[in-house]
Amino acid sequence: MSDASIPDDVEPDHEHEHSHHAEGPGYATPQAAIEESDREKLAYVMSLYVGTDVDAPDFVAVVDIDPDSDTYCKIVDRIELPNRGDELHHFGWNACSSSCHVEGLERRHLIVPGQRSSRIHVVDTKERRNPELVSVIEPEDVYEYDLSAPHTVHCIPDGQILISMLGDADGELPGGFLELNEDFEIEGRWEPPGEIEMNYDYWYQPRQNVMVSSEWAAPKTYYPGFDLDDVEEGRYGRKLHFWDWEAGTVEQTIDLGEEGLIPLEVRFLHTPESTHGFVGAALSSNIFHFWRDEESAARSAADEASGDEPRAADGEGKYRAEKVIDFEAREHPDWDMPVPGLTTDILISMDDRYLFGSNWLHGDIWMYDVSDPSNPRRADSLSVGGTFGEVQEVQGRKLSAGPQMIQLSLDGERLYWTTSLFSSWDEQFYPEEGERGSVMLKADVDPRKGTLELDEDFLVDWGECPAGPARAHEIRWPDGDCTSDVWQ
């Protein structure tokens, strides 16, 4: 990682308590992930039939993305799940680079939740091209902890797995977090109940003892589709919660206001010394930068030491959040209101230099230089698919929806994306997505120049699946990626 990518207020410190000579999974540092990793050759992709006319269970697709392979751009295996109606959405690994000190632990098992079913699947990827389903946690076992609707899966450093849960056992609020042990059994509810109301994505930075979580809504609110009345009635989130990572308790909540409606994907920078990060507010179509205000923290610590009530900085405490990117809504003759970009995914390159994201309704893939996180600089963008995209077909295949879930190669030179958001939202905004199926596309990235170029030779088509067209959502690499790896 170059010094230029480390924010000014962060002192690089690669010395910490444990040894990186242990035989744990992952890479010693983000820079090692860039330098030591091989080019990605396989992708695991969440694939689903929920909300289509195909009566089949969802599956995990194994996609060949090795350009030297005879099956390049093909789905070469499908791990079909035992039940219908799961709505596979997000998934994660049992272990990542944060477990680098745990000898004998492998990044081998995928934890694959069903968003609608609350069923949690465990997939063994020892045979990378032919993974195998090895166990299932049934919904009734999850409901015992008054939780449902699993979303983000992260490994945590000692081999456990933490899953954000968006609802209670009835699909209402509040959500919470479910912890699994290293044998993929439910360990229990991770946080004291009642710490938060809404939940969605989360990311942790163990060296700073902090976790940040974002908000969507109650499952019963977003399951049927999007309704503007729900926004007006305050049923969608707009807050960030900053947690004491070790204690599992909320230390601070920041209300992002109207400009921060529906804050979804949330990312800390990869460097473990940093407290800077970003969150994409989907409905407002803004990006917020958040960071720990060191002066505020120092004042609070001094007050506490003196026995005085700790002072907050402008009522916001130790962390601050500020809107730094704003995507304007656009007029369209078929819409009664300006069309928001709907910024549904973001990620940070492994060197912390670039922030990438997708505007699902507008049809944009964009790239900002965030070397100075407070002042992102637009680098490049692509207009492809969606309501306004300049490119509406690739290799003669008409695109049904805009760019949605994105994933970047570890070296930062290839950006991939799929086009399905959530089955009922797909049906509402892009009904042809269920009829034609999703696609996976790719852009070549030049990190030195800060440019994106659509690779029109790359297309993976979920419209050609044997049982019929399927939707495609989140993407993961077997050796870790920019949205699953955390460092201690």
PDB file of N, CA and C in Angstrom, residues 182-277:
ATOM      1  N   GLU A 182     -17.184 -22.180  15.060  1.00  0.00           N
ATOM      2  CA  GLU A 182     -16.327 -22.703  13.994  1.00  0.00           C
ATOM      3  C   GLU A 182     -16.841 -24.029  13.427  1.00  0.00           C
ATOM      4  N   ASP A 183     -17.804 -24.653  14.120  1.00  0.00           N
ATOM      5  CA  ASP A 183     -18.426 -25.883  13.596  1.00  0.00           C
ATOM      6  C   ASP A 183     -19.737 -25.574  12.871  1.00  0.00           C
ATOM      7  N   PHE A 184     -20.003 -24.299  12.605  1.00  0.00           N
ATOM      8  CA  PHE A 184     -21.183 -23.828  11.876  1.00  0.00           C
ATOM      9  C   PHE A 184     -22.481 -24.153  12.623  1.00  0.00           C
ATOM     10  N   GLU A 185     -22.405 -24.065  13.922  1.00  0.00           N
ATOM     11  CA  GLU A 185     -23.590 -24.192  14.768  1.00  0.00           C
ATOM     12  C   GLU A 185     -23.904 -22.827  15.355  1.00  0.00           C
ATOM     13  N   ILE A 186     -25.180 -22.578  15.637  1.00  0.00           N
ATOM     14  CA  ILE A 186     -25.547 -21.287  16.224  1.00  0.00           C
ATOM     15  C   ILE A 186     -24.959 -21.165  17.622  1.00  0.00           C
ATOM     16  N   GLU A 187     -24.140 -20.128  17.801  1.00  0.00           N
ATOM     17  CA  GLU A 187     -23.542 -19.862  19.108  1.00  0.00           C
ATOM     18  C   GLU A 187     -24.508 -19.038  19.971  1.00  0.00           C
ATOM     19  N   GLY A 188     -25.249 -18.156  19.306  1.00  0.00           N
ATOM     20  CA  GLY A 188     -26.210 -17.337  20.038  1.00  0.00           C
ATOM     21  C   GLY A 188     -26.372 -15.975  19.400  1.00  0.00           C
ATOM     22  N   ARG A 189     -27.124 -15.151  20.070  1.00  0.00           N
ATOM     23  CA  ARG A 189     -27.300 -13.774  19.619  1.00  0.00           C
ATOM     24  C   ARG A 189     -26.084 -12.986  20.065  1.00  0.00           C
ATOM     25  N   TRP A 190     -25.427 -12.295  19.126  1.00  0.00           N
ATOM     26  CA  TRP A 190     -24.139 -11.663  19.408  1.00  0.00           C
ATOM     27  C   TRP A 190     -24.278 -10.424  20.270  1.00  0.00           C
ATOM     28  N   GLU A 191     -25.313  -9.622  20.017  1.00  0.00           N
ATOM     29  CA  GLU A 191     -25.436  -8.343  20.705  1.00  0.00           C
ATOM     30  C   GLU A 191     -26.560  -8.401  21.732  1.00  0.00           C
ATOM     31  N   PRO A 192     -26.492  -7.570  22.746  1.00  0.00           N
ATOM     32  CA  PRO A 192     -27.651  -7.487  23.648  1.00  0.00           C
ATOM     33  C   PRO A 192     -28.884  -7.028  22.871  1.00  0.00           C
ATOM     34  N   PRO A 193     -30.000  -7.708  22.953  1.00  0.00           N
ATOM     35  CA  PRO A 193     -31.196  -7.289  22.204  1.00  0.00           C
ATOM     36  C   PRO A 193     -31.567  -5.836  22.510  1.00  0.00           C
ATOM     37  N   GLY A 194     -32.017  -5.132  21.475  1.00  0.00           N
ATOM     38  CA  GLY A 194     -32.452  -3.755  21.659  1.00  0.00           C
ATOM     39  C   GLY A 194     -31.383  -2.712  21.385  1.00  0.00           C
ATOM     40  N   GLU A 195     -30.183  -3.133  20.977  1.00  0.00           N
ATOM     41  CA  GLU A 195     -29.135  -2.156  20.693  1.00  0.00           C
ATOM     42  C   GLU A 195     -29.484  -1.299  19.484  1.00  0.00           C
ATOM     43  N   ILE A 196     -30.128  -1.893  18.499  1.00  0.00           N
ATOM     44  CA  ILE A 196     -30.525  -1.163  17.302  1.00  0.00           C
ATOM     45  C   ILE A 196     -31.957  -1.543  16.948  1.00  0.00           C
ATOM     46  N   GLU A 197     -32.564  -0.750  16.052  1.00  0.00           N
ATOM     47  CA  GLU A 197     -33.878  -1.105  15.530  1.00  0.00           C
ATOM     48  C   GLU A 197     -33.720  -1.742  14.146  1.00  0.00           C
ATOM     49  N   MET A 198     -33.189  -0.965  13.190  1.00  0.00           N
ATOM     50  CA  MET A 198     -33.003  -1.486  11.832  1.00  0.00           C
ATOM     51  C   MET A 198     -31.566  -1.964  11.651  1.00  0.00           C
ATOM     52  N   ASN A 199     -31.399  -2.848  10.670  1.00  0.00           N
ATOM     53  CA  ASN A 199     -30.079  -3.398  10.403  1.00  0.00           C
ATOM     54  C   ASN A 199     -29.930  -3.637   8.916  1.00  0.00           C
ATOM     55  N   TYR A 200     -28.698  -3.739   8.463  1.00  0.00           N
ATOM     56  CA  TYR A 200     -28.445  -4.124   7.064  1.00  0.00           C
ATOM     57  C   TYR A 200     -27.017  -4.641   6.949  1.00  0.00           C
ATOM     58  N   ASP A 201     -26.084  -3.809   6.484  1.00  0.00           N
ATOM     59  CA  ASP A 201     -24.698  -4.228   6.256  1.00  0.00           C
ATOM     60  C   ASP A 201     -23.863  -3.837   7.472  1.00  0.00           C
ATOM     61  N   TYR A 202     -22.663  -4.434   7.592  1.00  0.00           N
ATOM     62  CA  TYR A 202     -21.744  -4.006   8.650  1.00  0.00           C
ATOM     63  C   TYR A 202     -20.319  -4.306   8.235  1.00  0.00           C
ATOM     64  N   TRP A 203     -19.379  -3.641   8.886  1.00  0.00           N
ATOM     65  CA  TRP A 203     -17.942  -3.869   8.666  1.00  0.00           C
ATOM     66  C   TRP A 203     -17.254  -3.580   9.988  1.00  0.00           C
ATOM     67  N   TYR A 204     -16.193  -4.301  10.282  1.00  0.00           N
ATOM     68  CA  TYR A 204     -15.497  -4.065  11.547  1.00  0.00           C
ATOM     69  C   TYR A 204     -14.023  -3.771  11.283  1.00  0.00           C
ATOM     70  N   GLN A 205     -13.421  -3.055  12.210  1.00  0.00           N
ATOM     71  CA  GLN A 205     -12.005  -2.674  12.131  1.00  0.00           C
ATOM     72  C   GLN A 205     -11.414  -3.026  13.503  1.00  0.00           C
ATOM     73  N   PRO A 206     -10.942  -4.287  13.665  1.00  0.00           N
ATOM     74  CA  PRO A 206     -10.614  -4.769  15.013  1.00  0.00           C
ATOM     75  C   PRO A 206      -9.497  -3.982  15.689  1.00  0.00           C
ATOM     76  N   ARG A 207      -8.525  -3.475  14.924  1.00  0.00           N
ATOM     77  CA  ARG A 207      -7.445  -2.742  15.579  1.00  0.00           C
ATOM     78  C   ARG A 207      -7.950  -1.437  16.196  1.00  0.00           C
ATOM     79  N   GLN A 208      -9.069  -0.941  15.701  1.00  0.00           N
ATOM     80  CA  GLN A 208      -9.672   0.267  16.256  1.00  0.00           C
ATOM     81  C   GLN A 208     -10.831  -0.078  17.210  1.00  0.00           C
ATOM     82  N   ASN A 209     -11.078  -1.384  17.405  1.00  0.00           N
ATOM     83  CA  ASN A 209     -12.178  -1.834  18.262  1.00  0.00           C
ATOM     84  C   ASN A 209     -13.510  -1.168  17.890  1.00  0.00           C
ATOM     85  N   VAL A 210     -13.794  -1.141  16.604  1.00  0.00           N
ATOM     86  CA  VAL A 210     -15.026  -0.490  16.146  1.00  0.00           C
ATOM     87  C   VAL A 210     -15.701  -1.339  15.070  1.00  0.00           C
ATOM     88  N   MET A 211     -16.997  -1.342  15.084  1.00  0.00           N
ATOM     89  CA  MET A 211     -17.805  -1.906  14.007  1.00  0.00           C
ATOM     90  C   MET A 211     -18.809  -0.836  13.593  1.00  0.00           C
ATOM     91  N   VAL A 212     -19.156  -0.788  12.309  1.00  0.00           N
ATOM     92  CA  VAL A 212     -20.189   0.137  11.843  1.00  0.00           C
ATOM     93  C   VAL A 212     -21.275  -0.669  11.152  1.00  0.00           C
ATOM     94  N   SER A 213     -22.538  -0.339  11.415  1.00  0.00           N
ATOM     95  CA  SER A 213     -23.646  -1.026  10.751  1.00  0.00           C
ATOM     96  C   SER A 213     -24.601  -0.004  10.149  1.00  0.00           C
ATOM     97  N   SER A 214     -25.335  -0.423   9.121  1.00  0.00           N
ATOM     98  CA  SER A 214     -26.240   0.471   8.391  1.00  0.00           C
ATOM     99  C   SER A 214     -27.676  -0.050   8.495  1.00  0.00           C
ATOM    100  N   GLU A 215     -28.614   0.564   7.763  1.00  0.00           N
ATOM    101  CA  GLU A 215     -30.037   0.260   7.940  1.00  0.00           C
ATOM    102  C   GLU A 215     -30.764   0.117   6.600  1.00  0.00           C
ATOM    103  N   TRP A 216     -31.615  -0.904   6.501  1.00  0.00           N
ATOM    104  CA  TRP A 216     -32.560  -0.978   5.369  1.00  0.00           C
ATOM    105  C   TRP A 216     -33.962  -0.758   5.955  1.00  0.00           C
ATOM    106  N   ALA A 217     -34.629  -1.818   6.333  1.00  0.00           N
ATOM    107  CA  ALA A 217     -35.983  -1.684   6.884  1.00  0.00           C
ATOM    108  C   ALA A 217     -36.381  -3.037   7.445  1.00  0.00           C
ATOM    109  N   ALA A 218     -37.591  -3.125   7.975  1.00  0.00           N
ATOM    110  CA  ALA A 218     -38.114  -4.426   8.407  1.00  0.00           C
ATOM    111  C   ALA A 218     -38.346  -5.303   7.184  1.00  0.00           C
ATOM    112  N   PRO A 219     -38.068  -6.598   7.263  1.00  0.00           N
ATOM    113  CA  PRO A 219     -38.343  -7.475   6.112  1.00  0.00           C
ATOM    114  C   PRO A 219     -39.765  -7.331   5.586  1.00  0.00           C
ATOM    115  N   LYS A 220     -40.751  -7.198   6.449  1.00  0.00           N
ATOM    116  CA  LYS A 220     -42.130  -7.085   5.980  1.00  0.00           C
ATOM    117  C   LYS A 220     -42.378  -5.783   5.232  1.00  0.00           C
ATOM    118  N   THR A 221     -41.464  -4.814   5.387  1.00  0.00           N
ATOM    119  CA  THR A 221     -41.591  -3.573   4.622  1.00  0.00           C
ATOM    120  C   THR A 221     -41.025  -3.731   3.218  1.00  0.00           C
ATOM    121  N   TYR A 222     -39.804  -4.294   3.099  1.00  0.00           N
ATOM    122  CA  TYR A 222     -39.173  -4.332   1.774  1.00  0.00           C
ATOM    123  C   TYR A 222     -39.465  -5.611   0.989  1.00  0.00           C
ATOM    124  N   TYR A 223     -39.933  -6.685   1.635  1.00  0.00           N
ATOM    125  CA  TYR A 223     -40.211  -7.921   0.887  1.00  0.00           C
ATOM    126  C   TYR A 223     -41.182  -7.700  -0.285  1.00  0.00           C
ATOM    127  N   PRO A 224     -42.308  -7.004  -0.107  1.00  0.00           N
ATOM    128  CA  PRO A 224     -43.272  -6.901  -1.213  1.00  0.00           C
ATOM    129  C   PRO A 224     -42.802  -6.000  -2.362  1.00  0.00           C
ATOM    130  N   GLY A 225     -41.819  -5.127  -2.110  1.00  0.00           N
ATOM    131  CA  GLY A 225     -41.384  -4.161  -3.117  1.00  0.00           C
ATOM    132  C   GLY A 225     -41.266  -2.788  -2.478  1.00  0.00           C
ATOM    133  N   PHE A 226     -40.890  -1.807  -3.308  1.00  0.00           N
ATOM    134  CA  PHE A 226     -40.680  -0.453  -2.793  1.00  0.00           C
ATOM    135  C   PHE A 226     -41.980   0.338  -2.841  1.00  0.00           C
ATOM    136  N   ASP A 227     -42.302   1.034  -1.758  1.00  0.00           N
ATOM    137  CA  ASP A 227     -43.491   1.881  -1.679  1.00  0.00           C
ATOM    138  C   ASP A 227     -43.054   3.218  -1.081  1.00  0.00           C
ATOM    139  N   LEU A 228     -43.258   4.306  -1.848  1.00  0.00           N
ATOM    140  CA  LEU A 228     -42.832   5.625  -1.385  1.00  0.00           C
ATOM    141  C   LEU A 228     -43.517   6.017  -0.082  1.00  0.00           C
ATOM    142  N   ASP A 229     -44.734   5.506   0.145  1.00  0.00           N
ATOM    143  CA  ASP A 229     -45.434   5.811   1.405  1.00  0.00           C
ATOM    144  C   ASP A 229     -44.651   5.292   2.610  1.00  0.00           C
ATOM    145  N   ASP A 230     -43.963   4.172   2.431  1.00  0.00           N
ATOM    146  CA  ASP A 230     -43.158   3.632   3.536  1.00  0.00           C
ATOM    147  C   ASP A 230     -42.024   4.589   3.896  1.00  0.00           C
ATOM    148  N   VAL A 231     -41.469   5.262   2.881  1.00  0.00           N
ATOM    149  CA  VAL A 231     -40.419   6.251   3.149  1.00  0.00           C
ATOM    150  C   VAL A 231     -41.001   7.412   3.937  1.00  0.00           C
ATOM    151  N   GLU A 232     -42.155   7.910   3.470  1.00  0.00           N
ATOM    152  CA  GLU A 232     -42.768   9.071   4.125  1.00  0.00           C
ATOM    153  C   GLU A 232     -43.197   8.754   5.554  1.00  0.00           C
ATOM    154  N   GLU A 233     -43.478   7.480   5.809  1.00  0.00           N
ATOM    155  CA  GLU A 233     -43.883   7.077   7.161  1.00  0.00           C
ATOM    156  C   GLU A 233     -42.704   6.631   8.018  1.00  0.00           C
ATOM    157  N   GLY A 234     -41.487   6.846   7.510  1.00  0.00           N
ATOM    158  CA  GLY A 234     -40.291   6.579   8.317  1.00  0.00           C
ATOM    159  C   GLY A 234     -39.965   5.113   8.496  1.00  0.00           C
ATOM    160  N   ARG A 235     -40.392   4.284   7.555  1.00  0.00           N
ATOM    161  CA  ARG A 235     -40.147   2.843   7.687  1.00  0.00           C
ATOM    162  C   ARG A 235     -38.818   2.415   7.072  1.00  0.00           C
ATOM    163  N   TYR A 236     -38.111   3.343   6.454  1.00  0.00           N
ATOM    164  CA  TYR A 236     -36.784   3.030   5.916  1.00  0.00           C
ATOM    165  C   TYR A 236     -35.722   3.768   6.723  1.00  0.00           C
ATOM    166  N   GLY A 237     -34.539   3.153   6.795  1.00  0.00           N
ATOM    167  CA  GLY A 237     -33.487   3.667   7.660  1.00  0.00           C
ATOM    168  C   GLY A 237     -32.719   4.826   7.071  1.00  0.00           C
ATOM    169  N   ARG A 238     -31.980   5.532   7.959  1.00  0.00           N
ATOM    170  CA  ARG A 238     -31.100   6.615   7.531  1.00  0.00           C
ATOM    171  C   ARG A 238     -29.986   6.838   8.566  1.00  0.00           C
ATOM    172  N   LYS A 239     -29.651   5.801   9.336  1.00  0.00           N
ATOM    173  CA  LYS A 239     -28.680   5.951  10.419  1.00  0.00           C
ATOM    174  C   LYS A 239     -27.495   5.004  10.249  1.00  0.00           C
ATOM    175  N   LEU A 240     -26.370   5.436  10.816  1.00  0.00           N
ATOM    176  CA  LEU A 240     -25.191   4.593  10.996  1.00  0.00           C
ATOM    177  C   LEU A 240     -24.990   4.369  12.488  1.00  0.00           C
ATOM    178  N   HIS A 241     -24.619   3.148  12.835  1.00  0.00           N
ATOM    179  CA  HIS A 241     -24.360   2.813  14.240  1.00  0.00           C
ATOM    180  C   HIS A 241     -22.902   2.406  14.394  1.00  0.00           C
ATOM    181  N   PHE A 242     -22.219   3.004  15.344  1.00  0.00           N
ATOM    182  CA  PHE A 242     -20.824   2.687  15.622  1.00  0.00           C
ATOM    183  C   PHE A 242     -20.770   1.915  16.938  1.00  0.00           C
ATOM    184  N   TRP A 243     -20.168   0.728  16.883  1.00  0.00           N
ATOM    185  CA  TRP A 243     -20.206  -0.232  17.985  1.00  0.00           C
ATOM    186  C   TRP A 243     -18.835  -0.346  18.649  1.00  0.00           C
ATOM    187  N   ASP A 244     -18.851  -0.685  19.929  1.00  0.00           N
ATOM    188  CA  ASP A 244     -17.670  -1.219  20.583  1.00  0.00           C
ATOM    189  C   ASP A 244     -17.563  -2.673  20.127  1.00  0.00           C
ATOM    190  N   TRP A 245     -16.555  -2.970  19.333  1.00  0.00           N
ATOM    191  CA  TRP A 245     -16.466  -4.285  18.678  1.00  0.00           C
ATOM    192  C   TRP A 245     -16.350  -5.414  19.701  1.00  0.00           C
ATOM    193  N   GLU A 246     -15.561  -5.218  20.727  1.00  0.00           N
ATOM    194  CA  GLU A 246     -15.367  -6.291  21.700  1.00  0.00           C
ATOM    195  C   GLU A 246     -16.592  -6.457  22.602  1.00  0.00           C
ATOM    196  N   ALA A 247     -17.218  -5.367  22.974  1.00  0.00           N
ATOM    197  CA  ALA A 247     -18.366  -5.457  23.881  1.00  0.00           C
ATOM    198  C   ALA A 247     -19.673  -5.761  23.153  1.00  0.00           C
ATOM    199  N   GLY A 248     -19.718  -5.463  21.837  1.00  0.00           N
ATOM    200  CA  GLY A 248     -20.944  -5.685  21.080  1.00  0.00           C
ATOM    201  C   GLY A 248     -22.052  -4.716  21.441  1.00  0.00           C
ATOM    202  N   THR A 249     -21.673  -3.507  21.798  1.00  0.00           N
ATOM    203  CA  THR A 249     -22.669  -2.505  22.189  1.00  0.00           C
ATOM    204  C   THR A 249     -22.515  -1.246  21.343  1.00  0.00           C
ATOM    205  N   VAL A 250     -23.622  -0.568  21.097  1.00  0.00           N
ATOM    206  CA  VAL A 250     -23.601   0.656  20.298  1.00  0.00           C
ATOM    207  C   VAL A 250     -23.064   1.808  21.143  1.00  0.00           C
ATOM    208  N   GLU A 251     -22.035   2.471  20.630  1.00  0.00           N
ATOM    209  CA  GLU A 251     -21.443   3.606  21.325  1.00  0.00           C
ATOM    210  C   GLU A 251     -21.932   4.928  20.774  1.00  0.00           C
ATOM    211  N   GLN A 252     -22.350   4.931  19.509  1.00  0.00           N
ATOM    212  CA  GLN A 252     -22.765   6.188  18.870  1.00  0.00           C
ATOM    213  C   GLN A 252     -23.653   5.890  17.676  1.00  0.00           C
ATOM    214  N   THR A 253     -24.669   6.691  17.477  1.00  0.00           N
ATOM    215  CA  THR A 253     -25.522   6.604  16.292  1.00  0.00           C
ATOM    216  C   THR A 253     -25.541   7.962  15.597  1.00  0.00           C
ATOM    217  N   ILE A 254     -25.333   7.953  14.286  1.00  0.00           N
ATOM    218  CA  ILE A 254     -25.391   9.191  13.504  1.00  0.00           C
ATOM    219  C   ILE A 254     -26.586   9.111  12.567  1.00  0.00           C
ATOM    220  N   ASP A 255     -27.486  10.067  12.680  1.00  0.00           N
ATOM    221  CA  ASP A 255     -28.626  10.180  11.775  1.00  0.00           C
ATOM    222  C   ASP A 255     -28.179  10.974  10.551  1.00  0.00           C
ATOM    223  N   LEU A 256     -28.184  10.343   9.386  1.00  0.00           N
ATOM    224  CA  LEU A 256     -27.712  10.998   8.160  1.00  0.00           C
ATOM    225  C   LEU A 256     -28.767  11.923   7.562  1.00  0.00           C
ATOM    226  N   GLY A 257     -29.978  11.902   8.082  1.00  0.00           N
ATOM    227  CA  GLY A 257     -31.023  12.804   7.604  1.00  0.00           C
ATOM    228  C   GLY A 257     -31.564  12.397   6.249  1.00  0.00           C
ATOM    229  N   GLU A 258     -32.314  13.325   5.620  1.00  0.00           N
ATOM    230  CA  GLU A 258     -32.938  13.058   4.323  1.00  0.00           C
ATOM    231  C   GLU A 258     -31.913  12.742   3.248  1.00  0.00           C
ATOM    232  N   GLU A 259     -30.721  13.300   3.375  1.00  0.00           N
ATOM    233  CA  GLU A 259     -29.669  13.041   2.378  1.00  0.00           C
ATOM    234  C   GLU A 259     -29.081  11.642   2.515  1.00  0.00           C
ATOM    235  N   GLY A 260     -29.414  10.967   3.599  1.00  0.00           N
ATOM    236  CA  GLY A 260     -28.829   9.653   3.845  1.00  0.00           C
ATOM    237  C   GLY A 260     -29.859   8.539   3.887  1.00  0.00           C
ATOM    238  N   LEU A 261     -30.943   8.679   3.122  1.00  0.00           N
ATOM    239  CA  LEU A 261     -32.008   7.681   3.169  1.00  0.00           C
ATOM    240  C   LEU A 261     -31.568   6.335   2.601  1.00  0.00           C
ATOM    241  N   ILE A 262     -31.824   5.313   3.340  1.00  0.00           N
ATOM    242  CA  ILE A 262     -31.491   3.914   3.050  1.00  0.00           C
ATOM    243  C   ILE A 262     -29.983   3.743   2.858  1.00  0.00           C
ATOM    244  N   PRO A 263     -29.212   3.878   3.933  1.00  0.00           N
ATOM    245  CA  PRO A 263     -27.775   3.627   3.847  1.00  0.00           C
ATOM    246  C   PRO A 263     -27.520   2.122   3.805  1.00  0.00           C
ATOM    247  N   LEU A 264     -26.999   1.646   2.697  1.00  0.00           N
ATOM    248  CA  LEU A 264     -26.848   0.193   2.515  1.00  0.00           C
ATOM    249  C   LEU A 264     -25.399  -0.233   2.733  1.00  0.00           C
ATOM    250  N   GLU A 265     -24.646  -0.425   1.649  1.00  0.00           N
ATOM    251  CA  GLU A 265     -23.315  -1.026   1.799  1.00  0.00           C
ATOM    252  C   GLU A 265     -22.375  -0.051   2.511  1.00  0.00           C
ATOM    253  N   VAL A 266     -21.663  -0.578   3.521  1.00  0.00           N
ATOM    254  CA  VAL A 266     -20.785   0.256   4.334  1.00  0.00           C
ATOM    255  C   VAL A 266     -19.407  -0.392   4.397  1.00  0.00           C
ATOM    256  N   ARG A 267     -18.346   0.398   4.164  1.00  0.00           N
ATOM    257  CA  ARG A 267     -16.976  -0.127   4.073  1.00  0.00           C
ATOM    258  C   ARG A 267     -16.006   0.759   4.833  1.00  0.00           C
ATOM    259  N   PHE A 268     -15.175   0.137   5.674  1.00  0.00           N
ATOM    260  CA  PHE A 268     -13.974   0.812   6.155  1.00  0.00           C
ATOM    261  C   PHE A 268     -12.883   0.666   5.104  1.00  0.00           C
ATOM    262  N   LEU A 269     -11.898   1.586   5.106  1.00  0.00           N
ATOM    263  CA  LEU A 269     -10.708   1.362   4.300  1.00  0.00           C
ATOM    264  C   LEU A 269     -10.068   0.055   4.742  1.00  0.00           C
ATOM    265  N   HIS A 270      -9.286  -0.564   3.868  1.00  0.00           N
ATOM    266  CA  HIS A 270      -8.688  -1.867   4.192  1.00  0.00           C
ATOM    267  C   HIS A 270      -7.546  -1.751   5.190  1.00  0.00           C
ATOM    268  N   THR A 271      -6.784  -0.666   5.129  1.00  0.00           N
ATOM    269  CA  THR A 271      -5.677  -0.561   6.061  1.00  0.00           C
ATOM    270  C   THR A 271      -6.212  -0.598   7.489  1.00  0.00           C
ATOM    271  N   PRO A 272      -5.706  -1.521   8.327  1.00  0.00           N
ATOM    272  CA  PRO A 272      -6.328  -1.717   9.641  1.00  0.00           C
ATOM    273  C   PRO A 272      -6.103  -0.567  10.607  1.00  0.00           C
ATOM    274  N   GLU A 273      -5.205   0.370  10.265  1.00  0.00           N
ATOM    275  CA  GLU A 273      -4.991   1.524  11.141  1.00  0.00           C
ATOM    276  C   GLU A 273      -6.046   2.604  10.922  1.00  0.00           C
ATOM    277  N   SER A 274      -6.791   2.519   9.832  1.00  0.00           N
ATOM    278  CA  SER A 274      -7.672   3.621   9.441  1.00  0.00           C
ATOM    279  C   SER A 274      -9.030   3.551  10.124  1.00  0.00           C
ATOM    280  N   THR A 275      -9.601   4.694  10.408  1.00  0.00           N
ATOM    281  CA  THR A 275     -10.989   4.772  10.882  1.00  0.00           C
ATOM    282  C   THR A 275     -11.884   5.420   9.823  1.00  0.00           C
ATOM    283  N   HIS A 276     -11.363   5.606   8.627  1.00  0.00           N
ATOM    284  CA  HIS A 276     -12.151   6.222   7.551  1.00  0.00           C
ATOM    285  C   HIS A 276     -12.928   5.154   6.786  1.00  0.00           C
ATOM    286  N   GLY A 277     -14.093   5.540   6.294  1.00  0.00           N
ATOM    287  CA  GLY A 277     -14.883   4.630   5.490  1.00  0.00           C
ATOM    288  C   GLY A 277     -15.959   5.379   4.734  1.00  0.00           C
TER     289      GLY A 277
END
